[in-house]
Amino acid sequence: MPAVVLVGAQWGDEGKGKATDLLGGDVDYVVRYQGGNNAGHTVVIGDQKYALHLLPTGVLSPDVVPVIGNGVVIDPGVLLSEIDGLAARGIDCGRLLISANAHLIMPHHKAIDKVSERFLGKAKIGTTGRGIGPAYGDKIYRVGVRVQDLLDPGILSQKIEAALTEKNQILTKIYNRRGLEATKVLDEYLGYAERLRPHIADTSLILSRALDEDKVVLLEGGQGTLLDIDHGTYPFVTSSSPTSGGACAGSGIPPNRLTRVIGILKAYTTRVGSGPFPTELLDEQGEWLRQTGGEYGVTTGRNRRCGWFDAVIARYATRINGVTDFFLTKLDVLSGLERIPVCVAYDVDGVRHDEIPMTQTEFHHATPIYEELPGWQEDITSAKTFDDLPPNAQAYVRALEEMSGAPISAIGVGPGRTQTLQIRSLI
Ligand code: GDP
Ligand code: IMO
Ligand code: MG
């Protein structure tokens, strides 16, 4: 003990990378428990900026063991180029552990992700095109290829043959695309096997022993609560469980060992891809937020959709995840506004909703009911303590805390490692 979970409280890109990195000095293991290289976590250390996709953020802290848990889907080519990219910048990934039970993203998953989105036309999800949904689909359908299969060329060959017998029919006959050659895929993946072999481990066992020895384990979620396959804005979600419950299934750490759940909450809201977003601003204010906050996707480079803070969603994240502490990020971005609207409830067809409506149809009809809070003009990027913040910024934080239902224990006032106001310890 302790095992701390860090989850995105909105639609992803809340600043999880920065928050995980900040805790790196206090933890022994950082575990990714779901998602894959759809994630893009940014960490800024001094004048260096890192964008991590599959590797847990702990890889940037020399004393941390980074772990890719069983719940992650791994594109081995992407993982190796990420490792090589960091090595070229002097960061060693030799300590990385990869669960033998994690599933692999195969070339046909990427092909099907892209082509099925094109077929959906206007109804598309807006996926990252990285093969995430098809890989999880095969996992649930019990025909997936796992990391441990890389260690047994006979099994790997059988699984690839079996998969392509079916998937090539889908690619050629339904989507009118070229099929994939099993021998080529096998050769490619056997090449990855050689390099990944030293990292493959029974990570659940290792983490359990570490907790027995009082080591600190941080579970780093990808995506966010509203992108959760069960609790998000389905079908406009990712295909895994970023919420805190998913941390147990995706790491093999049981629920009764979790000690803290930290929700990462942006001081406004963003979303990438399709789906409902009640506080979205389609006007120049949205553009101002995008430009001031640098809201462009780390993985796909797409413009992020931007809007005001939504307290209904924050409360929902508190409830679904059991958030014990919030880390409020990007407060600095809001400096310079006269007044800051905050959504406190929704109007759905003339009826006030204080909680997310039960059906997706109602959620699509939700329009925000705003309260306006007074803004502040000062630059807060050099603030060191909560007391350094202008009174209106303090009041904004207090109001968000009150509405969200859990204490705000840290505040981000800039992207840098040191631009954080710590109110309470997070471990
Ligand atoms: P993640 O996916 O949750 O890790 O978040 P992303 O890295 O995709 O997006 C968050 C962006 O905000 C990154 O560019 C971070 O460097 C930046 N960031 C994080 N915290 C803060 C903050 O408190 N203030 C500012 N201005 N930027 C921040
Ligand atoms: P981080 O970890 C924001 C979104 C995609 C799309 C939906 C499904 O950086 O917060 P997928 O490729 O997962 O099947 O796409 O989920 N999405 C993210 N949005 N941040 C992310 O990760 C995301 N990962 C997936 O844009 O709408
Ligand atoms: Mg991101």
CSV table of C-alpha atoms and ligand atoms in Angstrom, one decimal:
chain,number,residue,atom,x,y,z
A,1,MET,CA,0.0,0.0,0.0
A,2,PRO,CA,-0.8,2.6,-1.1
A,3,ALA,CA,-2.2,2.2,-4.6
A,4,VAL,CA,-3.4,5.5,-6.1
A,5,VAL,CA,-5.6,5.8,-9.3
A,6,LEU,CA,-5.3,8.9,-11.5
A,7,VAL,CA,-8.3,9.3,-13.9
A,8,GLY,CA,-9.5,11.9,-16.4
A,9,ALA,CA,-12.7,13.5,-15.1
A,10,GLN,CA,-13.9,14.8,-18.5
A,11,TRP,CA,-13.4,13.7,-22.1
A,12,GLY,CA,-9.6,13.2,-21.9
A,13,ASP,CA,-6.7,15.6,-22.3
A,14,GLU,CA,-7.2,17.0,-18.8
A,15,GLY,CA,-3.5,17.0,-18.1
A,16,LYS,CA,-3.0,13.5,-16.7
A,17,GLY,CA,0.5,13.3,-18.0
A,18,LYS,CA,1.6,16.4,-16.1
A,19,ALA,CA,-0.1,15.2,-12.9
A,20,THR,CA,1.4,11.7,-13.1
A,21,ASP,CA,4.8,13.2,-13.8
A,22,LEU,CA,4.5,15.4,-10.8
A,23,LEU,CA,3.8,12.5,-8.5
A,24,GLY,CA,6.7,10.5,-10.0
A,25,GLY,CA,9.1,11.5,-7.2
A,26,ASP,CA,6.8,9.9,-4.6
A,27,VAL,CA,6.0,6.6,-6.4
A,28,ASP,CA,7.7,3.3,-7.2
A,29,TYR,CA,5.5,2.0,-10.0
A,30,VAL,CA,3.4,3.8,-12.6
A,31,VAL,CA,0.9,1.5,-14.4
A,32,ARG,CA,-1.1,2.2,-17.5
A,33,TYR,CA,-4.3,0.0,-17.1
A,34,GLN,CA,-6.3,0.6,-20.3
A,35,GLY,CA,-6.4,2.2,-23.7
A,36,GLY,CA,-3.5,2.2,-26.1
A,37,ASN,CA,-1.7,4.7,-28.4
A,38,ASN,CA,-5.0,6.6,-28.7
A,39,ALA,CA,-3.7,8.4,-25.6
A,40,GLY,CA,-1.4,11.4,-25.9
A,41,HIS,CA,0.0,12.5,-22.5
A,42,THR,CA,2.2,15.7,-22.5
A,43,VAL,CA,4.9,16.3,-20.0
A,44,VAL,CA,7.0,19.4,-19.9
A,45,ILE,CA,10.2,19.2,-17.9
A,46,GLY,CA,12.3,22.4,-18.1
A,47,ASP,CA,12.7,23.2,-21.8
A,48,GLN,CA,12.0,19.6,-22.8
A,49,LYS,CA,8.5,18.5,-24.0
A,50,TYR,CA,7.6,14.8,-24.2
A,51,ALA,CA,4.4,13.3,-25.8
A,52,LEU,CA,3.8,9.8,-24.5
A,53,HIS,CA,1.3,7.5,-26.1
A,54,LEU,CA,1.7,4.0,-24.8
A,55,LEU,CA,4.5,4.3,-22.3
A,56,PRO,CA,3.4,5.1,-18.7
A,57,THR,CA,4.5,8.7,-17.8
A,58,GLY,CA,6.6,7.2,-15.0
A,59,VAL,CA,9.2,6.3,-17.6
A,60,LEU,CA,10.5,9.9,-17.3
A,61,SER,CA,11.3,9.5,-13.6
A,62,PRO,CA,14.5,7.4,-13.3
A,63,ASP,CA,13.5,5.7,-10.0
A,64,VAL,CA,10.0,4.6,-11.2
A,65,VAL,CA,9.2,1.2,-12.8
A,66,PRO,CA,6.8,1.8,-15.7
A,67,VAL,CA,4.3,-0.9,-16.2
A,68,ILE,CA,1.9,-1.6,-19.1
A,69,GLY,CA,-0.9,-3.6,-17.5
A,70,ASN,CA,-3.0,-6.4,-18.9
A,71,GLY,CA,-5.9,-4.0,-19.8
A,72,VAL,CA,-3.9,-2.1,-22.4
A,73,VAL,CA,-3.9,-2.8,-26.1
A,74,ILE,CA,-0.4,-2.6,-27.5
A,75,ASP,CA,0.7,-1.7,-31.0
A,76,PRO,CA,4.2,-3.2,-30.7
A,77,GLY,CA,5.7,-1.1,-33.6
A,78,VAL,CA,4.5,2.1,-32.0
A,79,LEU,CA,5.8,1.0,-28.6
A,80,LEU,CA,9.2,0.3,-29.9
A,81,SER,CA,9.5,3.5,-31.8
A,82,GLU,CA,8.4,5.4,-28.7
A,83,ILE,CA,11.1,3.6,-26.7
A,84,ASP,CA,13.7,4.4,-29.4
A,85,GLY,CA,12.6,8.0,-29.5
A,86,LEU,CA,13.1,8.4,-25.8
A,87,ALA,CA,16.5,6.6,-26.0
A,88,ALA,CA,17.6,9.1,-28.6
A,89,ARG,CA,16.8,11.8,-26.0
A,90,GLY,CA,18.8,10.0,-23.3
A,91,ILE,CA,15.8,8.3,-21.5
A,92,ASP,CA,16.3,4.6,-20.8
A,93,CYS,CA,13.2,2.4,-20.9
A,94,GLY,CA,15.1,-0.8,-19.8
A,95,ARG,CA,13.0,-1.1,-16.6
A,96,LEU,CA,9.7,-1.2,-18.5
A,97,LEU,CA,7.4,-4.2,-17.7
A,98,ILE,CA,4.7,-5.4,-20.0
A,99,SER,CA,1.9,-7.7,-19.0
A,100,ALA,CA,2.0,-11.1,-20.7
A,101,ASN,CA,-1.8,-10.8,-20.8
A,102,ALA,CA,-2.1,-7.5,-22.6
A,103,HIS,CA,-3.6,-7.7,-26.1
A,104,LEU,CA,-1.8,-6.7,-29.3
A,105,ILE,CA,-3.1,-4.4,-31.9
A,106,MET,CA,-2.7,-6.1,-35.3
A,107,PRO,CA,-2.4,-4.6,-38.8
A,108,HIS,CA,-6.0,-5.7,-39.6
A,109,HIS,CA,-7.3,-3.8,-36.5
A,110,LYS,CA,-5.9,-0.6,-37.8
A,111,ALA,CA,-7.2,-1.2,-41.3
A,112,ILE,CA,-10.7,-2.0,-40.0
A,113,ASP,CA,-10.7,1.0,-37.7
A,114,LYS,CA,-10.0,3.4,-40.5
A,115,VAL,CA,-12.3,1.8,-43.1
A,116,SER,CA,-15.3,1.3,-40.8
A,117,GLU,CA,-15.2,4.9,-39.7
A,118,ARG,CA,-15.3,5.9,-43.4
A,119,PHE,CA,-18.3,3.7,-43.9
A,120,LEU,CA,-20.1,5.3,-40.9
A,121,GLY,CA,-20.0,8.7,-42.8
A,122,LYS,CA,-21.7,11.4,-40.7
A,123,ALA,CA,-22.3,8.9,-37.9
A,124,LYS,CA,-18.6,8.3,-37.4
A,125,ILE,CA,-17.1,8.2,-33.8
A,126,GLY,CA,-14.1,10.2,-34.8
A,127,THR,CA,-11.7,7.6,-33.5
A,128,THR,CA,-7.9,8.0,-33.5
A,129,GLY,CA,-7.7,5.3,-36.2
A,130,ARG,CA,-5.2,3.4,-34.2
A,131,GLY,CA,-7.1,0.1,-34.2
A,132,ILE,CA,-8.2,0.4,-30.6
A,133,GLY,CA,-11.9,-0.5,-31.0
A,134,PRO,CA,-11.3,-3.6,-33.2
A,135,ALA,CA,-8.5,-4.8,-30.9
A,136,TYR,CA,-10.8,-4.7,-27.9
A,137,GLY,CA,-13.6,-6.2,-29.9
A,138,ASP,CA,-11.4,-9.2,-30.7
A,139,LYS,CA,-10.4,-9.4,-27.0
A,140,ILE,CA,-14.0,-9.6,-25.9
A,141,TYR,CA,-14.8,-12.0,-28.8
A,142,ARG,CA,-12.0,-14.2,-27.4
A,143,VAL,CA,-10.0,-14.2,-30.7
A,144,GLY,CA,-7.4,-11.7,-29.7
A,145,VAL,CA,-3.6,-12.1,-29.9
A,146,ARG,CA,-1.8,-11.5,-26.6
A,147,VAL,CA,1.7,-10.4,-25.7
A,148,GLN,CA,2.5,-13.9,-24.4
A,149,ASP,CA,1.7,-15.3,-27.9
A,150,LEU,CA,4.8,-13.5,-29.1
A,151,LEU,CA,6.8,-16.0,-27.0
A,152,ASP,CA,5.4,-19.0,-28.9
A,153,PRO,CA,5.9,-18.7,-32.7
A,154,GLY,CA,3.7,-21.7,-33.4
A,155,ILE,CA,0.7,-20.2,-31.5
A,156,LEU,CA,1.4,-16.8,-32.9
A,157,SER,CA,1.4,-18.2,-36.5
A,158,GLN,CA,-1.9,-20.1,-35.9
A,159,LYS,CA,-3.6,-17.1,-34.4
A,160,ILE,CA,-2.6,-14.7,-37.2
A,161,GLU,CA,-3.7,-17.3,-39.8
A,162,ALA,CA,-7.0,-17.8,-38.1
A,163,ALA,CA,-7.6,-14.0,-37.7
A,164,LEU,CA,-6.7,-13.2,-41.3
A,165,THR,CA,-8.9,-16.0,-42.7
A,166,GLU,CA,-11.8,-14.0,-41.3
A,167,LYS,CA,-10.6,-10.4,-41.4
A,168,ASN,CA,-9.4,-10.6,-45.0
A,169,GLN,CA,-13.0,-11.6,-46.0
A,170,ILE,CA,-14.3,-8.5,-44.2
A,171,LEU,CA,-11.6,-6.2,-45.7
A,172,THR,CA,-12.0,-7.4,-49.2
A,173,LYS,CA,-15.7,-8.4,-49.4
A,174,ILE,CA,-17.4,-5.8,-47.2
A,175,TYR,CA,-15.0,-2.9,-47.5
A,176,ASN,CA,-13.4,-3.5,-50.9
A,177,ARG,CA,-9.9,-3.2,-49.5
A,178,ARG,CA,-6.8,-5.4,-50.0
A,179,GLY,CA,-6.3,-8.3,-47.6
A,180,LEU,CA,-3.2,-8.8,-45.5
A,181,GLU,CA,-0.6,-11.5,-45.9
A,182,ALA,CA,-0.3,-13.8,-42.9
A,183,THR,CA,3.4,-14.6,-43.5
A,184,LYS,CA,4.4,-10.9,-43.7
A,185,VAL,CA,2.5,-10.1,-40.5
A,186,LEU,CA,4.0,-13.1,-38.7
A,187,ASP,CA,7.6,-12.0,-39.7
A,188,GLU,CA,6.9,-8.5,-38.5
A,189,TYR,CA,5.5,-9.6,-35.1
A,190,LEU,CA,8.3,-12.1,-34.6
A,191,GLY,CA,10.7,-9.2,-35.0
A,192,TYR,CA,8.9,-7.3,-32.3
A,193,ALA,CA,9.0,-10.4,-30.1
A,194,GLU,CA,12.8,-10.4,-30.0
A,195,ARG,CA,12.9,-6.9,-28.7
A,196,LEU,CA,10.0,-7.1,-26.3
A,197,ARG,CA,10.9,-10.4,-24.7
A,198,PRO,CA,13.0,-9.0,-21.8
A,199,HIS,CA,10.1,-6.7,-20.7
A,200,ILE,CA,7.3,-9.3,-20.7
A,201,ALA,CA,6.3,-10.2,-17.1
A,202,ASP,CA,3.5,-11.4,-14.8
A,203,THR,CA,2.8,-7.7,-13.8
A,204,SER,CA,-0.1,-8.4,-11.5
A,205,LEU,CA,2.1,-10.6,-9.4
A,206,ILE,CA,4.9,-8.1,-9.3
A,207,LEU,CA,2.5,-5.3,-8.4
A,208,SER,CA,0.9,-7.4,-5.6
A,209,ARG,CA,4.3,-8.1,-4.1
A,210,ALA,CA,5.3,-4.5,-4.4
A,211,LEU,CA,2.2,-3.4,-2.4
A,212,ASP,CA,3.0,-6.1,0.2
A,213,GLU,CA,6.4,-4.4,0.6
A,214,ASP,CA,4.7,-0.9,1.0
A,215,LYS,CA,5.8,0.3,-2.3
A,216,VAL,CA,3.7,3.1,-3.9
A,217,VAL,CA,1.8,2.2,-7.1
A,218,LEU,CA,0.2,4.9,-9.3
A,219,LEU,CA,-2.3,3.7,-11.8
A,220,GLU,CA,-2.4,6.1,-14.7
A,221,GLY,CA,-5.6,6.2,-16.8
A,222,GLY,CA,-5.8,7.1,-20.4
A,223,GLN,CA,-8.8,9.0,-21.9
A,224,GLY,CA,-11.5,10.2,-19.4
A,225,THR,CA,-14.7,9.3,-17.5
A,226,LEU,CA,-17.0,10.5,-20.3
A,227,LEU,CA,-15.1,8.3,-22.8
A,228,ASP,CA,-15.6,5.2,-20.7
A,229,ILE,CA,-17.3,2.3,-22.7
A,230,ASP,CA,-19.9,1.8,-19.9
A,231,HIS,CA,-20.2,5.2,-18.2
A,232,GLY,CA,-19.4,7.6,-21.1
A,233,THR,CA,-21.4,9.1,-23.9
A,234,TYR,CA,-21.8,5.8,-25.8
A,235,PRO,CA,-21.3,5.2,-28.7
A,236,PHE,CA,-19.0,8.2,-28.8
A,237,VAL,CA,-16.5,6.7,-26.4
A,238,THR,CA,-13.4,4.6,-26.4
A,239,SER,CA,-13.5,0.8,-26.1
A,240,SER,CA,-12.2,0.4,-22.6
A,241,SER,CA,-12.8,1.5,-19.0
A,242,PRO,CA,-10.7,4.6,-18.0
A,243,THR,CA,-12.8,5.0,-14.8
A,244,SER,CA,-11.4,3.9,-11.5
A,245,GLY,CA,-13.1,0.5,-11.6
A,246,GLY,CA,-11.2,-0.3,-14.8
A,247,ALA,CA,-7.9,0.3,-12.9
A,248,CYS,CA,-8.4,-3.0,-11.0
A,249,ALA,CA,-9.4,-5.1,-14.0
A,250,GLY,CA,-6.7,-3.6,-16.1
A,251,SER,CA,-3.9,-4.1,-13.7
A,252,GLY,CA,-4.8,-7.1,-11.5
A,253,ILE,CA,-4.8,-5.1,-8.3
A,254,PRO,CA,-8.0,-5.8,-6.3
A,255,PRO,CA,-10.3,-2.9,-5.3
A,256,ASN,CA,-9.6,-3.2,-1.6
A,257,ARG,CA,-6.0,-2.2,-2.2
A,258,LEU,CA,-6.8,1.1,-3.8
A,259,THR,CA,-6.3,4.0,-1.3
A,260,ARG,CA,-6.9,7.2,-3.3
A,261,VAL,CA,-8.6,8.3,-6.5
A,262,ILE,CA,-7.3,11.5,-8.1
A,263,GLY,CA,-9.6,13.1,-10.7
A,264,ILE,CA,-7.8,15.3,-13.2
A,265,LEU,CA,-10.1,18.2,-14.0
A,266,LYS,CA,-9.6,21.0,-16.6
A,267,ALA,CA,-10.8,24.4,-15.5
A,268,TYR,CA,-12.9,24.4,-18.7
A,269,THR,CA,-13.9,21.5,-21.0
A,270,THR,CA,-12.6,20.0,-24.2
A,271,ARG,CA,-13.4,17.0,-26.3
A,272,VAL,CA,-11.9,15.4,-29.5
A,273,GLY,CA,-14.1,13.5,-32.0
A,274,SER,CA,-17.8,13.3,-32.3
A,275,GLY,CA,-20.6,13.1,-29.6
A,276,PRO,CA,-22.6,15.3,-27.3
A,277,PHE,CA,-20.9,18.2,-25.5
A,278,PRO,CA,-23.4,20.6,-23.9
A,279,THR,CA,-21.1,23.5,-23.0
A,280,GLU,CA,-19.3,23.5,-26.4
A,281,LEU,CA,-18.6,27.0,-27.8
A,282,LEU,CA,-18.8,27.2,-31.5
A,283,ASP,CA,-18.1,30.9,-31.6
A,284,GLU,CA,-15.0,33.1,-31.1
A,285,GLN,CA,-15.0,32.3,-27.4
A,286,GLY,CA,-14.4,28.6,-28.2
A,287,GLU,CA,-11.6,29.6,-30.6
A,288,TRP,CA,-10.1,31.9,-27.9
A,289,LEU,CA,-10.1,28.9,-25.5
A,290,ARG,CA,-8.5,26.7,-28.1
A,291,GLN,CA,-5.8,29.1,-28.9
A,292,THR,CA,-5.1,30.3,-25.4
A,293,GLY,CA,-5.1,26.7,-24.0
A,294,GLY,CA,-3.3,25.2,-27.0
A,295,GLU,CA,-6.1,22.8,-27.5
A,296,TYR,CA,-4.9,20.7,-30.4
A,297,GLY,CA,-4.7,16.8,-30.2
A,298,VAL,CA,-1.4,15.3,-29.1
A,299,THR,CA,-2.1,12.1,-31.0
A,300,THR,CA,-4.0,13.2,-34.2
A,301,GLY,CA,-3.3,16.9,-34.2
A,302,ARG,CA,-7.1,17.6,-34.5
A,303,ASN,CA,-8.6,20.8,-33.1
A,304,ARG,CA,-10.1,20.0,-29.7
A,305,ARG,CA,-13.7,21.2,-29.3
A,306,CYS,CA,-13.8,23.7,-26.4
A,307,GLY,CA,-16.4,24.9,-23.9
A,308,TRP,CA,-16.9,26.2,-20.4
A,309,PHE,CA,-16.6,24.2,-17.2
A,310,ASP,CA,-19.4,21.7,-16.7
A,311,ALA,CA,-20.1,21.0,-13.1
A,312,VAL,CA,-22.7,18.3,-13.9
A,313,ILE,CA,-19.9,16.3,-15.5
A,314,ALA,CA,-17.5,16.9,-12.7
A,315,ARG,CA,-20.0,15.7,-10.1
A,316,TYR,CA,-20.7,12.6,-12.3
A,317,ALA,CA,-16.9,11.9,-12.4
A,318,THR,CA,-16.8,12.2,-8.6
A,319,ARG,CA,-19.6,9.7,-8.2
A,320,ILE,CA,-18.5,7.1,-10.9
A,321,ASN,CA,-14.8,7.1,-9.8
A,322,GLY,CA,-15.1,7.7,-6.1
A,323,VAL,CA,-12.8,10.7,-6.6
A,324,THR,CA,-11.1,11.6,-3.3
A,325,ASP,CA,-9.1,14.6,-4.7
A,326,PHE,CA,-9.2,16.7,-7.7
A,327,PHE,CA,-6.1,18.1,-9.6
A,328,LEU,CA,-7.5,21.2,-11.3
A,329,THR,CA,-5.4,22.0,-14.4
A,330,LYS,CA,-5.1,25.0,-16.8
A,331,LEU,CA,-6.5,27.6,-14.4
A,332,ASP,CA,-4.0,30.0,-16.0
A,333,VAL,CA,-5.7,29.7,-19.3
A,334,LEU,CA,-8.8,31.6,-18.0
A,335,SER,CA,-6.8,34.7,-16.9
A,336,GLY,CA,-8.0,37.8,-18.6
A,337,LEU,CA,-11.8,37.1,-18.8
A,338,GLU,CA,-14.3,39.6,-17.3
A,339,ARG,CA,-16.7,36.9,-16.3
A,340,ILE,CA,-16.5,33.1,-16.5
A,341,PRO,CA,-19.7,31.1,-17.2
A,342,VAL,CA,-19.9,27.7,-15.4
A,343,CYS,CA,-22.6,25.1,-16.3
A,344,VAL,CA,-24.4,24.2,-13.1
A,345,ALA,CA,-27.3,22.1,-14.6
A,346,TYR,CA,-28.9,21.3,-17.9
A,347,ASP,CA,-32.2,22.3,-19.5
A,348,VAL,CA,-33.6,19.3,-21.3
A,349,ASP,CA,-36.7,20.1,-23.3
A,350,GLY,CA,-37.8,22.6,-20.7
A,351,VAL,CA,-37.0,20.5,-17.6
A,352,ARG,CA,-34.0,21.2,-15.3
A,353,HIS,CA,-31.6,18.3,-14.8
A,354,ASP,CA,-28.9,18.5,-12.1
A,355,GLU,CA,-27.5,15.1,-13.1
A,356,ILE,CA,-26.6,13.7,-16.5
A,357,PRO,CA,-29.9,12.6,-18.1
A,358,MET,CA,-30.6,8.9,-18.2
A,359,THR,CA,-30.8,8.6,-22.0
A,360,GLN,CA,-28.4,9.6,-24.7
A,361,THR,CA,-31.3,11.3,-26.6
A,362,GLU,CA,-32.0,13.6,-23.7
A,363,PHE,CA,-28.2,14.3,-23.3
A,364,HIS,CA,-28.1,15.4,-27.0
A,365,HIS,CA,-30.9,17.9,-26.2
A,366,ALA,CA,-29.2,19.2,-23.0
A,367,THR,CA,-28.5,22.9,-23.0
A,368,PRO,CA,-26.4,24.4,-20.2
A,369,ILE,CA,-27.8,26.5,-17.4
A,370,TYR,CA,-25.0,28.9,-16.6
A,371,GLU,CA,-23.9,30.8,-13.5
A,372,GLU,CA,-21.3,33.5,-14.1
A,373,LEU,CA,-18.3,33.9,-11.8
A,374,PRO,CA,-16.1,37.0,-11.8
A,375,GLY,CA,-12.8,36.6,-13.7
A,376,TRP,CA,-9.3,37.9,-12.9
A,377,GLN,CA,-6.9,39.8,-15.1
A,378,GLU,CA,-3.5,38.9,-13.5
A,379,ASP,CA,-1.1,36.4,-15.0
A,380,ILE,CA,-1.0,33.5,-12.5
A,381,THR,CA,1.7,31.4,-14.1
A,382,SER,CA,4.3,32.2,-11.5
A,383,ALA,CA,2.0,31.7,-8.5
A,384,LYS,CA,3.6,29.3,-6.0
A,385,THR,CA,0.8,28.9,-3.4
A,386,PHE,CA,-3.0,29.1,-3.3
A,387,ASP,CA,-2.6,32.4,-1.5
A,388,ASP,CA,-0.7,33.9,-4.4
A,389,LEU,CA,-3.8,33.6,-6.6
A,390,PRO,CA,-6.0,36.7,-7.1
A,391,PRO,CA,-9.2,36.6,-4.9
A,392,ASN,CA,-11.4,35.9,-7.9
A,393,ALA,CA,-9.3,33.0,-9.0
A,394,GLN,CA,-9.4,31.6,-5.5
A,395,ALA,CA,-13.2,32.0,-5.5
A,396,TYR,CA,-13.4,30.2,-8.9
A,397,VAL,CA,-11.5,27.3,-7.5
A,398,ARG,CA,-13.6,27.2,-4.3
A,399,ALA,CA,-16.8,27.3,-6.4
A,400,LEU,CA,-15.7,24.4,-8.6
A,401,GLU,CA,-14.7,22.4,-5.6
A,402,GLU,CA,-18.1,23.0,-4.0
A,403,MET,CA,-20.0,22.0,-7.2
A,404,SER,CA,-17.8,19.0,-8.0
A,405,GLY,CA,-18.2,17.3,-4.6
A,406,ALA,CA,-14.5,16.5,-3.8
A,407,PRO,CA,-11.6,18.6,-2.6
A,408,ILE,CA,-9.3,20.3,-5.1
A,409,SER,CA,-5.9,19.3,-3.7
A,410,ALA,CA,-3.6,20.6,-6.5
A,411,ILE,CA,-3.9,23.4,-9.1
A,412,GLY,CA,-2.0,23.7,-12.4
A,413,VAL,CA,-1.0,27.2,-13.4
A,414,GLY,CA,1.1,26.3,-16.4
A,415,PRO,CA,2.4,23.2,-18.3
A,416,GLY,CA,5.8,23.0,-16.5
A,417,ARG,CA,6.6,20.5,-13.8
A,418,THR,CA,7.0,23.3,-11.2
A,419,GLN,CA,3.8,25.3,-12.2
A,420,THR,CA,1.6,23.5,-9.7
A,421,LEU,CA,0.1,24.7,-6.4
A,422,GLN,CA,-0.1,21.9,-4.0
A,423,ILE,CA,-2.8,22.3,-1.4
A,424,ARG,CA,-2.8,18.8,0.1
A,425,SER,CA,-0.5,15.7,-0.4
A,426,LEU,CA,-1.9,13.4,-3.1
A,427,ILE,CA,-0.3,10.2,-2.1
B,1,GDP,P1,-3.5,14.2,-21.0
B,1,GDP,O1,-3.9,13.4,-22.2
B,1,GDP,O2,-4.6,14.2,-20.0
B,1,GDP,O3,-2.2,13.9,-20.4
B,1,GDP,O4,-3.4,15.7,-21.5
B,1,GDP,P2,-2.7,16.3,-22.8
B,1,GDP,O5,-1.2,16.2,-22.6
B,1,GDP,O6,-3.3,15.6,-24.0
B,1,GDP,O7,-3.2,17.8,-22.8
B,1,GDP,C1,-3.0,18.6,-21.8
B,1,GDP,C2,-2.2,19.9,-22.3
B,1,GDP,O8,-2.2,20.9,-21.3
B,1,GDP,C3,-0.7,19.5,-22.5
B,1,GDP,O9,-0.2,20.3,-23.5
B,1,GDP,C4,0.0,20.0,-21.2
B,1,GDP,O10,1.3,20.3,-21.3
B,1,GDP,C5,-0.9,21.2,-20.8
B,1,GDP,N1,-1.1,21.4,-19.4
B,1,GDP,C6,-1.2,20.6,-18.3
B,1,GDP,N2,-1.5,21.2,-17.2
B,1,GDP,C7,-1.5,22.5,-17.5
B,1,GDP,C8,-1.7,23.7,-16.8
B,1,GDP,O11,-2.0,23.7,-15.6
B,1,GDP,N3,-1.6,24.9,-17.5
B,1,GDP,C9,-1.4,25.0,-18.8
B,1,GDP,N4,-1.3,26.2,-19.4
B,1,GDP,N5,-1.1,23.9,-19.5
B,1,GDP,C10,-1.2,22.7,-18.9
B,2,IMO,P1,-5.8,11.0,-23.6
B,2,IMO,O1,-5.3,9.8,-22.8
B,2,IMO,C1,-9.1,12.6,-26.0
B,2,IMO,C2,-11.4,9.8,-28.3
B,2,IMO,C3,-11.3,9.9,-29.8
B,2,IMO,C4,-12.7,9.4,-30.2
B,2,IMO,C5,-13.0,8.3,-29.2
B,2,IMO,C6,-12.8,6.9,-29.7
B,2,IMO,O2,-4.7,11.8,-24.2
B,2,IMO,O3,-6.7,11.8,-22.7
B,2,IMO,P2,-10.6,5.5,-30.1
B,2,IMO,O4,-9.4,5.7,-31.1
B,2,IMO,O5,-10.2,5.5,-28.7
B,2,IMO,O6,-11.4,4.3,-30.5
B,2,IMO,O7,-11.5,6.8,-30.3
B,2,IMO,O8,-12.2,8.6,-28.1
B,2,IMO,N1,-10.1,9.6,-27.6
B,2,IMO,C7,-9.5,10.6,-26.9
B,2,IMO,N2,-9.9,11.9,-26.8
B,2,IMO,N3,-8.0,12.2,-25.3
B,2,IMO,C8,-7.6,10.8,-25.5
B,2,IMO,O9,-6.6,10.3,-24.8
B,2,IMO,C9,-8.4,10.0,-26.3
B,2,IMO,N4,-8.3,8.7,-26.7
B,2,IMO,C10,-9.4,8.5,-27.5
B,2,IMO,O10,-11.0,11.2,-30.2
B,2,IMO,O11,-13.6,10.5,-30.0
B,3,MG,MG,-4.1,13.7,-24.3
